[in-house]
Tab-separated table of C-alpha atoms in Angstrom:
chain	number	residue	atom	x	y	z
A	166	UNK	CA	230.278	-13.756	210.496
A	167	UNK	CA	233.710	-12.859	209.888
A	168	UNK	CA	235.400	-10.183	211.418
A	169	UNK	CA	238.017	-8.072	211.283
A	170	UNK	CA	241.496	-10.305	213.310
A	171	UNK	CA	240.394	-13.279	212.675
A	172	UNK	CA	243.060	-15.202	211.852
A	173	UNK	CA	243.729	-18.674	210.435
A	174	UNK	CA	247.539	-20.743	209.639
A	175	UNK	CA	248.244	-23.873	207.982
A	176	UNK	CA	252.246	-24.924	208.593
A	177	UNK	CA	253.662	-27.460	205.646
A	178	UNK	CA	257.043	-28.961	205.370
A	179	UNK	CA	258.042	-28.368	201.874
A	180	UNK	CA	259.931	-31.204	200.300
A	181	UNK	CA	261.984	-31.094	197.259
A	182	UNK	CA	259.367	-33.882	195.975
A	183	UNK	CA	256.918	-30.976	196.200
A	184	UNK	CA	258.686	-28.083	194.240
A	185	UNK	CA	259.805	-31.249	191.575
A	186	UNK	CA	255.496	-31.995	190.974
A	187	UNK	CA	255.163	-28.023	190.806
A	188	UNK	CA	257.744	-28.123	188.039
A	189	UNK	CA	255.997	-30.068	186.054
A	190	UNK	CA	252.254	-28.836	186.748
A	191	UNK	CA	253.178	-25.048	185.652
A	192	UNK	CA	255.920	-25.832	183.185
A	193	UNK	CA	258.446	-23.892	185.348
A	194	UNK	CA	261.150	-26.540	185.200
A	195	UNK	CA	264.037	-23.803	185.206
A	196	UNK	CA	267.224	-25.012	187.488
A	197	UNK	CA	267.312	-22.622	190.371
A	198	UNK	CA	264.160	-25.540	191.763
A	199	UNK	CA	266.107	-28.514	190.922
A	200	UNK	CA	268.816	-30.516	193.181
A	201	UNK	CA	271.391	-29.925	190.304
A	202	UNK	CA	274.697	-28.444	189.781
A	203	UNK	CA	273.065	-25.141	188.572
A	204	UNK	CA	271.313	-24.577	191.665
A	205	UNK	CA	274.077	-24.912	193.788
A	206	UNK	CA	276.508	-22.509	191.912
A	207	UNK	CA	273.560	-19.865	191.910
A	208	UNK	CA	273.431	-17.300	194.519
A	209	UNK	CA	271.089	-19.249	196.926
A	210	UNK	CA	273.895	-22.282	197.102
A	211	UNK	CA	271.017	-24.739	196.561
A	212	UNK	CA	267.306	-25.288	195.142
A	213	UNK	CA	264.869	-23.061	196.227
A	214	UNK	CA	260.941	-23.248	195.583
A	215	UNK	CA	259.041	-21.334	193.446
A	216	UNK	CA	257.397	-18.474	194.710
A	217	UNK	CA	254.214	-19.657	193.987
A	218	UNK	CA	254.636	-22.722	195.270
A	219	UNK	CA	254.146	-20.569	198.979
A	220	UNK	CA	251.414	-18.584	197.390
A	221	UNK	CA	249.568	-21.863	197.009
A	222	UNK	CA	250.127	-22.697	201.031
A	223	UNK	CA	248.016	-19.108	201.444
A	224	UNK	CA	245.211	-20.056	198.886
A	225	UNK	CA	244.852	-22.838	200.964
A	226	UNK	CA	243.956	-21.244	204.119
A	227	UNK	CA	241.484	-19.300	201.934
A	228	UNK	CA	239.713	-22.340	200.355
A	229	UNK	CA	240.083	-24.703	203.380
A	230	UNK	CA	239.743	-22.410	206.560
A	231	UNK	CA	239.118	-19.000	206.205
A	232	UNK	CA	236.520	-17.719	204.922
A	233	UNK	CA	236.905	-22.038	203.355
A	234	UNK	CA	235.189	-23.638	200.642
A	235	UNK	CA	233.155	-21.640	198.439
A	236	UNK	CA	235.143	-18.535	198.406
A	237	UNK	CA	235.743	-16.441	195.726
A	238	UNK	CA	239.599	-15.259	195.199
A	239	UNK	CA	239.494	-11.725	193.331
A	240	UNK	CA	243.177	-10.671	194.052
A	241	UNK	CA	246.348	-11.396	195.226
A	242	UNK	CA	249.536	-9.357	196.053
A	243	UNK	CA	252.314	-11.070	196.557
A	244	UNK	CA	255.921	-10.196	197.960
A	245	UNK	CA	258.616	-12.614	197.853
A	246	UNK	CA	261.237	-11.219	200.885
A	247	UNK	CA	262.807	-14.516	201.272
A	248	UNK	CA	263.957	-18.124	199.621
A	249	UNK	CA	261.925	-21.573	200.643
A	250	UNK	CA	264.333	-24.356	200.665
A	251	UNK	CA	263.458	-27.710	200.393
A	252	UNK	CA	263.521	-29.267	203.648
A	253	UNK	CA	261.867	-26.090	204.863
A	254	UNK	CA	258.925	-25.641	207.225
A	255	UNK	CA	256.099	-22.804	205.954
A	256	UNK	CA	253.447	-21.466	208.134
A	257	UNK	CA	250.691	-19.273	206.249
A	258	UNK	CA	248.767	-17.117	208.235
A	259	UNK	CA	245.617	-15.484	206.576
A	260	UNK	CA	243.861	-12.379	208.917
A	261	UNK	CA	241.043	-10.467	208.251
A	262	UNK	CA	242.404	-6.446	207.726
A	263	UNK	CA	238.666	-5.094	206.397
A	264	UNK	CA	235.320	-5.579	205.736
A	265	UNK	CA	234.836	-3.913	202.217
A	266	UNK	CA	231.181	-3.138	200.266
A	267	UNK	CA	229.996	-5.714	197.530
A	268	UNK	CA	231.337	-8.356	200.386
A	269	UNK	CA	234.707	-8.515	199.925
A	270	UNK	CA	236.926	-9.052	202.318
A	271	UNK	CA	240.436	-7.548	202.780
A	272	UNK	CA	242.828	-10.142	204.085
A	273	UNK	CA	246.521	-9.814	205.273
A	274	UNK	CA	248.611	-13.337	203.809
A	275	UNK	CA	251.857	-13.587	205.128
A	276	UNK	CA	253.954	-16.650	204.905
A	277	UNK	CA	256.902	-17.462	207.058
A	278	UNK	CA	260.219	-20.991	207.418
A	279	UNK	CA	262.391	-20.405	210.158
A	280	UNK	CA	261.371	-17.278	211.563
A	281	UNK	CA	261.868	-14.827	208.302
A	282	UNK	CA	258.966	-13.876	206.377
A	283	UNK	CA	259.415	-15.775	203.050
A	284	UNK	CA	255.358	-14.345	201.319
A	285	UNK	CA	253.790	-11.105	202.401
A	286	UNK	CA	250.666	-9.414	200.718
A	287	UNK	CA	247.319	-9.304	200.437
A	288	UNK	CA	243.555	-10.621	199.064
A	289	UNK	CA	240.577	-9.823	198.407
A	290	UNK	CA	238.165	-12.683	198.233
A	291	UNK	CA	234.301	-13.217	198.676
A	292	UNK	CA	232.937	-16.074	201.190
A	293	UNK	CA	230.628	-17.825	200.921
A	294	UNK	CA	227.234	-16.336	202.144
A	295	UNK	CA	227.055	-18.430	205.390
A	296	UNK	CA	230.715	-17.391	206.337
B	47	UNK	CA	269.344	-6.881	176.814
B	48	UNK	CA	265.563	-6.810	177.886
B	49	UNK	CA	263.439	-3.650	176.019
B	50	UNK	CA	260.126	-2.218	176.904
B	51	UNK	CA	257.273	-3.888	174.675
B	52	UNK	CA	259.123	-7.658	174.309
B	53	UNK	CA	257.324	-10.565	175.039
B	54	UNK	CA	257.231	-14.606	175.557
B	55	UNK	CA	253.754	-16.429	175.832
B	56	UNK	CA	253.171	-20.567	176.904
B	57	UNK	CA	250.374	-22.367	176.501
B	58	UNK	CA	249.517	-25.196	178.632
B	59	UNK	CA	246.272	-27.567	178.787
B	60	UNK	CA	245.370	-27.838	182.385
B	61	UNK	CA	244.017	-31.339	183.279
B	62	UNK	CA	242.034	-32.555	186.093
B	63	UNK	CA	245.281	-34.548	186.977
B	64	UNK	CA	247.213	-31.121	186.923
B	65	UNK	CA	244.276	-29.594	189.245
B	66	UNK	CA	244.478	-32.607	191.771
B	67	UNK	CA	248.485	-32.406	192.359
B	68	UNK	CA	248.434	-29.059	192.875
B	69	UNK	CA	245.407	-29.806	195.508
B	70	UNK	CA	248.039	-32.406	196.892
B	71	UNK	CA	250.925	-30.653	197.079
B	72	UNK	CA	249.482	-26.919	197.827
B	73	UNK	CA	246.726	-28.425	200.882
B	74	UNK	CA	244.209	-26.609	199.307
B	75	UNK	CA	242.086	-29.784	198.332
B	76	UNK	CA	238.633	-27.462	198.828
B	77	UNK	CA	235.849	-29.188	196.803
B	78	UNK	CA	235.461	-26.242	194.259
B	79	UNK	CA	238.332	-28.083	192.404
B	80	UNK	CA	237.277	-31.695	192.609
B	81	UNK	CA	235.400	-33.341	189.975
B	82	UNK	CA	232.583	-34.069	192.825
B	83	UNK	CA	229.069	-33.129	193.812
B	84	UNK	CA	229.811	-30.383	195.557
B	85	UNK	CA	231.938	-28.550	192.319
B	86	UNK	CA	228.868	-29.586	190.343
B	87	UNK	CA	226.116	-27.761	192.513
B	88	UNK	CA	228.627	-24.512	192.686
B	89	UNK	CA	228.089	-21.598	191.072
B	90	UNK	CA	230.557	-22.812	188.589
B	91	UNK	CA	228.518	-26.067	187.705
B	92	UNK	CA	231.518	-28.390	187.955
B	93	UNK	CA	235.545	-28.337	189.093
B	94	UNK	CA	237.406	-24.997	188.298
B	95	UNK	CA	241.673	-24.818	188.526
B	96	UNK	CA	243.133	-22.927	191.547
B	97	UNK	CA	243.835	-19.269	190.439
B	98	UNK	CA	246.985	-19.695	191.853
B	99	UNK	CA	247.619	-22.737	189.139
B	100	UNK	CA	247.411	-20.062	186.753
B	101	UNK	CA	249.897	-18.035	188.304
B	102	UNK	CA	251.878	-20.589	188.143
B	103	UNK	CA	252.030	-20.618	184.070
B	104	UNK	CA	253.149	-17.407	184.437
B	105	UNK	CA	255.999	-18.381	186.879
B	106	UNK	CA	256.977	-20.547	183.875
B	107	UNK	CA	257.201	-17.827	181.465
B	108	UNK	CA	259.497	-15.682	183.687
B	109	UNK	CA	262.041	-18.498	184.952
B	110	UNK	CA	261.764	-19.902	181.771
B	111	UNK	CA	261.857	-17.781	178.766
B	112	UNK	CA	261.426	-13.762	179.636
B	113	UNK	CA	264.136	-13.242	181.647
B	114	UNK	CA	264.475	-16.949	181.946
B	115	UNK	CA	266.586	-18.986	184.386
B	116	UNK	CA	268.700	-16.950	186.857
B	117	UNK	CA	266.181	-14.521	187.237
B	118	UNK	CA	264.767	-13.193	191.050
B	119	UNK	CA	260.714	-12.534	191.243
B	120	UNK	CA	260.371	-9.358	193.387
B	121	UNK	CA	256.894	-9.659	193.784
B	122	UNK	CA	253.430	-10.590	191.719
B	123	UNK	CA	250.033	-8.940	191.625
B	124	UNK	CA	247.126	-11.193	190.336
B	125	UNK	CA	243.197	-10.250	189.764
B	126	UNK	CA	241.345	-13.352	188.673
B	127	UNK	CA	238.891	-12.447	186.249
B	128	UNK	CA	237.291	-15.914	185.043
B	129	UNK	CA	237.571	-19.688	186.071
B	130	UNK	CA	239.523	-22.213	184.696
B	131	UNK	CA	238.269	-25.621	184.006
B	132	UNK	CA	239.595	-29.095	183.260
B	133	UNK	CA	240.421	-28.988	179.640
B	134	UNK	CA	241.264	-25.666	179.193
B	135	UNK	CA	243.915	-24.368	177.095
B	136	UNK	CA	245.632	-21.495	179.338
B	137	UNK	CA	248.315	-18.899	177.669
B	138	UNK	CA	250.438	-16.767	179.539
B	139	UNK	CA	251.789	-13.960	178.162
B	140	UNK	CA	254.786	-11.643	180.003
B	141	UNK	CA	255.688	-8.203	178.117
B	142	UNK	CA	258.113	-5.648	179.271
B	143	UNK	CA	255.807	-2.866	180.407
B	144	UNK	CA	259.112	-1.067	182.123
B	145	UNK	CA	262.971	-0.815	182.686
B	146	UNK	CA	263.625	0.915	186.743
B	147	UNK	CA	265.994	1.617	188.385
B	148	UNK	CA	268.045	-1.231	190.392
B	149	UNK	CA	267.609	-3.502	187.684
B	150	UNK	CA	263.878	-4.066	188.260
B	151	UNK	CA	261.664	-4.910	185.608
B	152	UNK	CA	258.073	-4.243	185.626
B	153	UNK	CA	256.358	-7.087	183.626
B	154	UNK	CA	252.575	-7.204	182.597
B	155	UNK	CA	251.472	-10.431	183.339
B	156	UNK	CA	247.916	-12.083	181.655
B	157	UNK	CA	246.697	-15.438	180.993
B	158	UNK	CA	243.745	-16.300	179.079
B	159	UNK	CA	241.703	-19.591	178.032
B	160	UNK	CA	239.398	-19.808	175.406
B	161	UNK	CA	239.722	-15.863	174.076
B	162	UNK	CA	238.630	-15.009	177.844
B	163	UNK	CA	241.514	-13.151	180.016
B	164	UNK	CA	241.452	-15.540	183.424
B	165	UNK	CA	244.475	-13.718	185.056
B	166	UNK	CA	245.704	-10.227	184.653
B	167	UNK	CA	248.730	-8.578	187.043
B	168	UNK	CA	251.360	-7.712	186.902
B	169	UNK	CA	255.219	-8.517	188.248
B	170	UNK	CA	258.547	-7.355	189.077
B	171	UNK	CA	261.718	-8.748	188.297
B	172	UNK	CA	265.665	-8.985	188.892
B	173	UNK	CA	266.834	-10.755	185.172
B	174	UNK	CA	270.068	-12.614	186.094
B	175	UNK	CA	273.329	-10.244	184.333
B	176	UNK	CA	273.178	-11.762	181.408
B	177	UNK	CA	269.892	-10.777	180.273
C-alpha cells in the first residue's frame, strides 16, 4: 500500500544527444535546444533542454517506480524555475503528498541539476490495484 | 504583437518508433508503451504514447510557432483525458486565452487524436520582445 512520504528518484545525465532525439520526436526543433550560434547569443549563453524533456524524467518515476507500471497519469503541473543544460545531471524525486477518494493519489514531482530546482509540481495518478 | 483569441495548431502522427525513443531517452520504458504482452492484456488492449509525448507537441507549438523561438515556458498544466496509440494523428492547438501583467501569457493548451481531446491544460509564457 502506498502511503503518504513515500518517496522514489531516478538521477539521468542529460546529453545534448538526448534534447537533439526530443527535437525531432515532438517537432520542437526551435534553436534555444540546439548547439548553434542562436543558442549561444540567447540569454542562457548556450542550449538548454526542453522543459518537457525533465517532465519526462518525472513520468518515469511514475511508470517505473512509484506507484510503476500500470499507473494511470490524470494530471500534471509543471513549473519550470530553472534551465537543464546539456551535460547536466537531473534527479526526479516523486513523494506521495495525499491519499485522495476514487484512488488517486496526490504526488509532489520535483526535479533538480546541480543543486537548483530545475521542475516543481504536482500529479495525480491512479496505481495499479496491487500498489 | 500577440492578442487574446490567436492561435497555431500541429499535427503530428505518433509512431511506435516515436513512442520507443522517448522510452529511451525519458527512462520511462514501463510496458504500457511497448508493443508487448503486457500492453496487450492492459486495460488499454495494446501500447499507448506517454502523456507526456503529447505534451511535448505542444512544446512544439509554443517554441515553434505561437510565440515561437525565443520564447520562456513559465510553467504547464496537463489533464490527460484519453490514450494515445501508435498511429495516431495528434493536433495541438495553443490560443491566447490572456495578456498579464509582466509579459506573461496565459495560453490554452489541447491536443486531440481522432476528434477525441487526449490533452487539455493550459500554459504560461514569456514571448521573446519581438513578439
Amino acid at each position: 500500500m502506498l502511503a503518504v512520504g513515500d518517496s522514489a528518484s531516478r538521477t539521468k545525465l542529460v546529453t545534448q544527444d538526448d534534447i537533439d532525439a526530443f527535437a525531432r520526436i515532438s517537432g520542437d526543433e526551435n534553436p534555444a535546444h540546439s548547439d548553434n550560434e542562436w543558442s549561444r547569443a540567447s540569454r542562457f549563453a548556450g542550449p538548454i533542454a526542453h522543459g518537457i524533456l525533465s517532465a519526462g524524467l518525472v513520468s518515469a518515476v511514475i511508470g517505473m517506480d512509484l506507484p510503476g507500471p500500470g499507473t494511470i497519469y490524470v494530471s500534471q503541473t509543471l513549473e519550470f524555475t530553472a534551465p537543464v543544460r546539456p551535460g547536466d545531471e537531473v534527479t526526479a524525486t516523486v513523494t506521495v503528498l495525499e491519499l485522495q477518494p476514487r484512488r488517486r493519489v496526490l504526488l509532489e514531482t520535483v526535479a533538480e541539476a546541480g543543486g537548483q530546482v530545475v521542475l516543481r509540481g504536482e500529479a495525480v495518478v491512479i496505481p495499479p490495484r496491487e500498489a
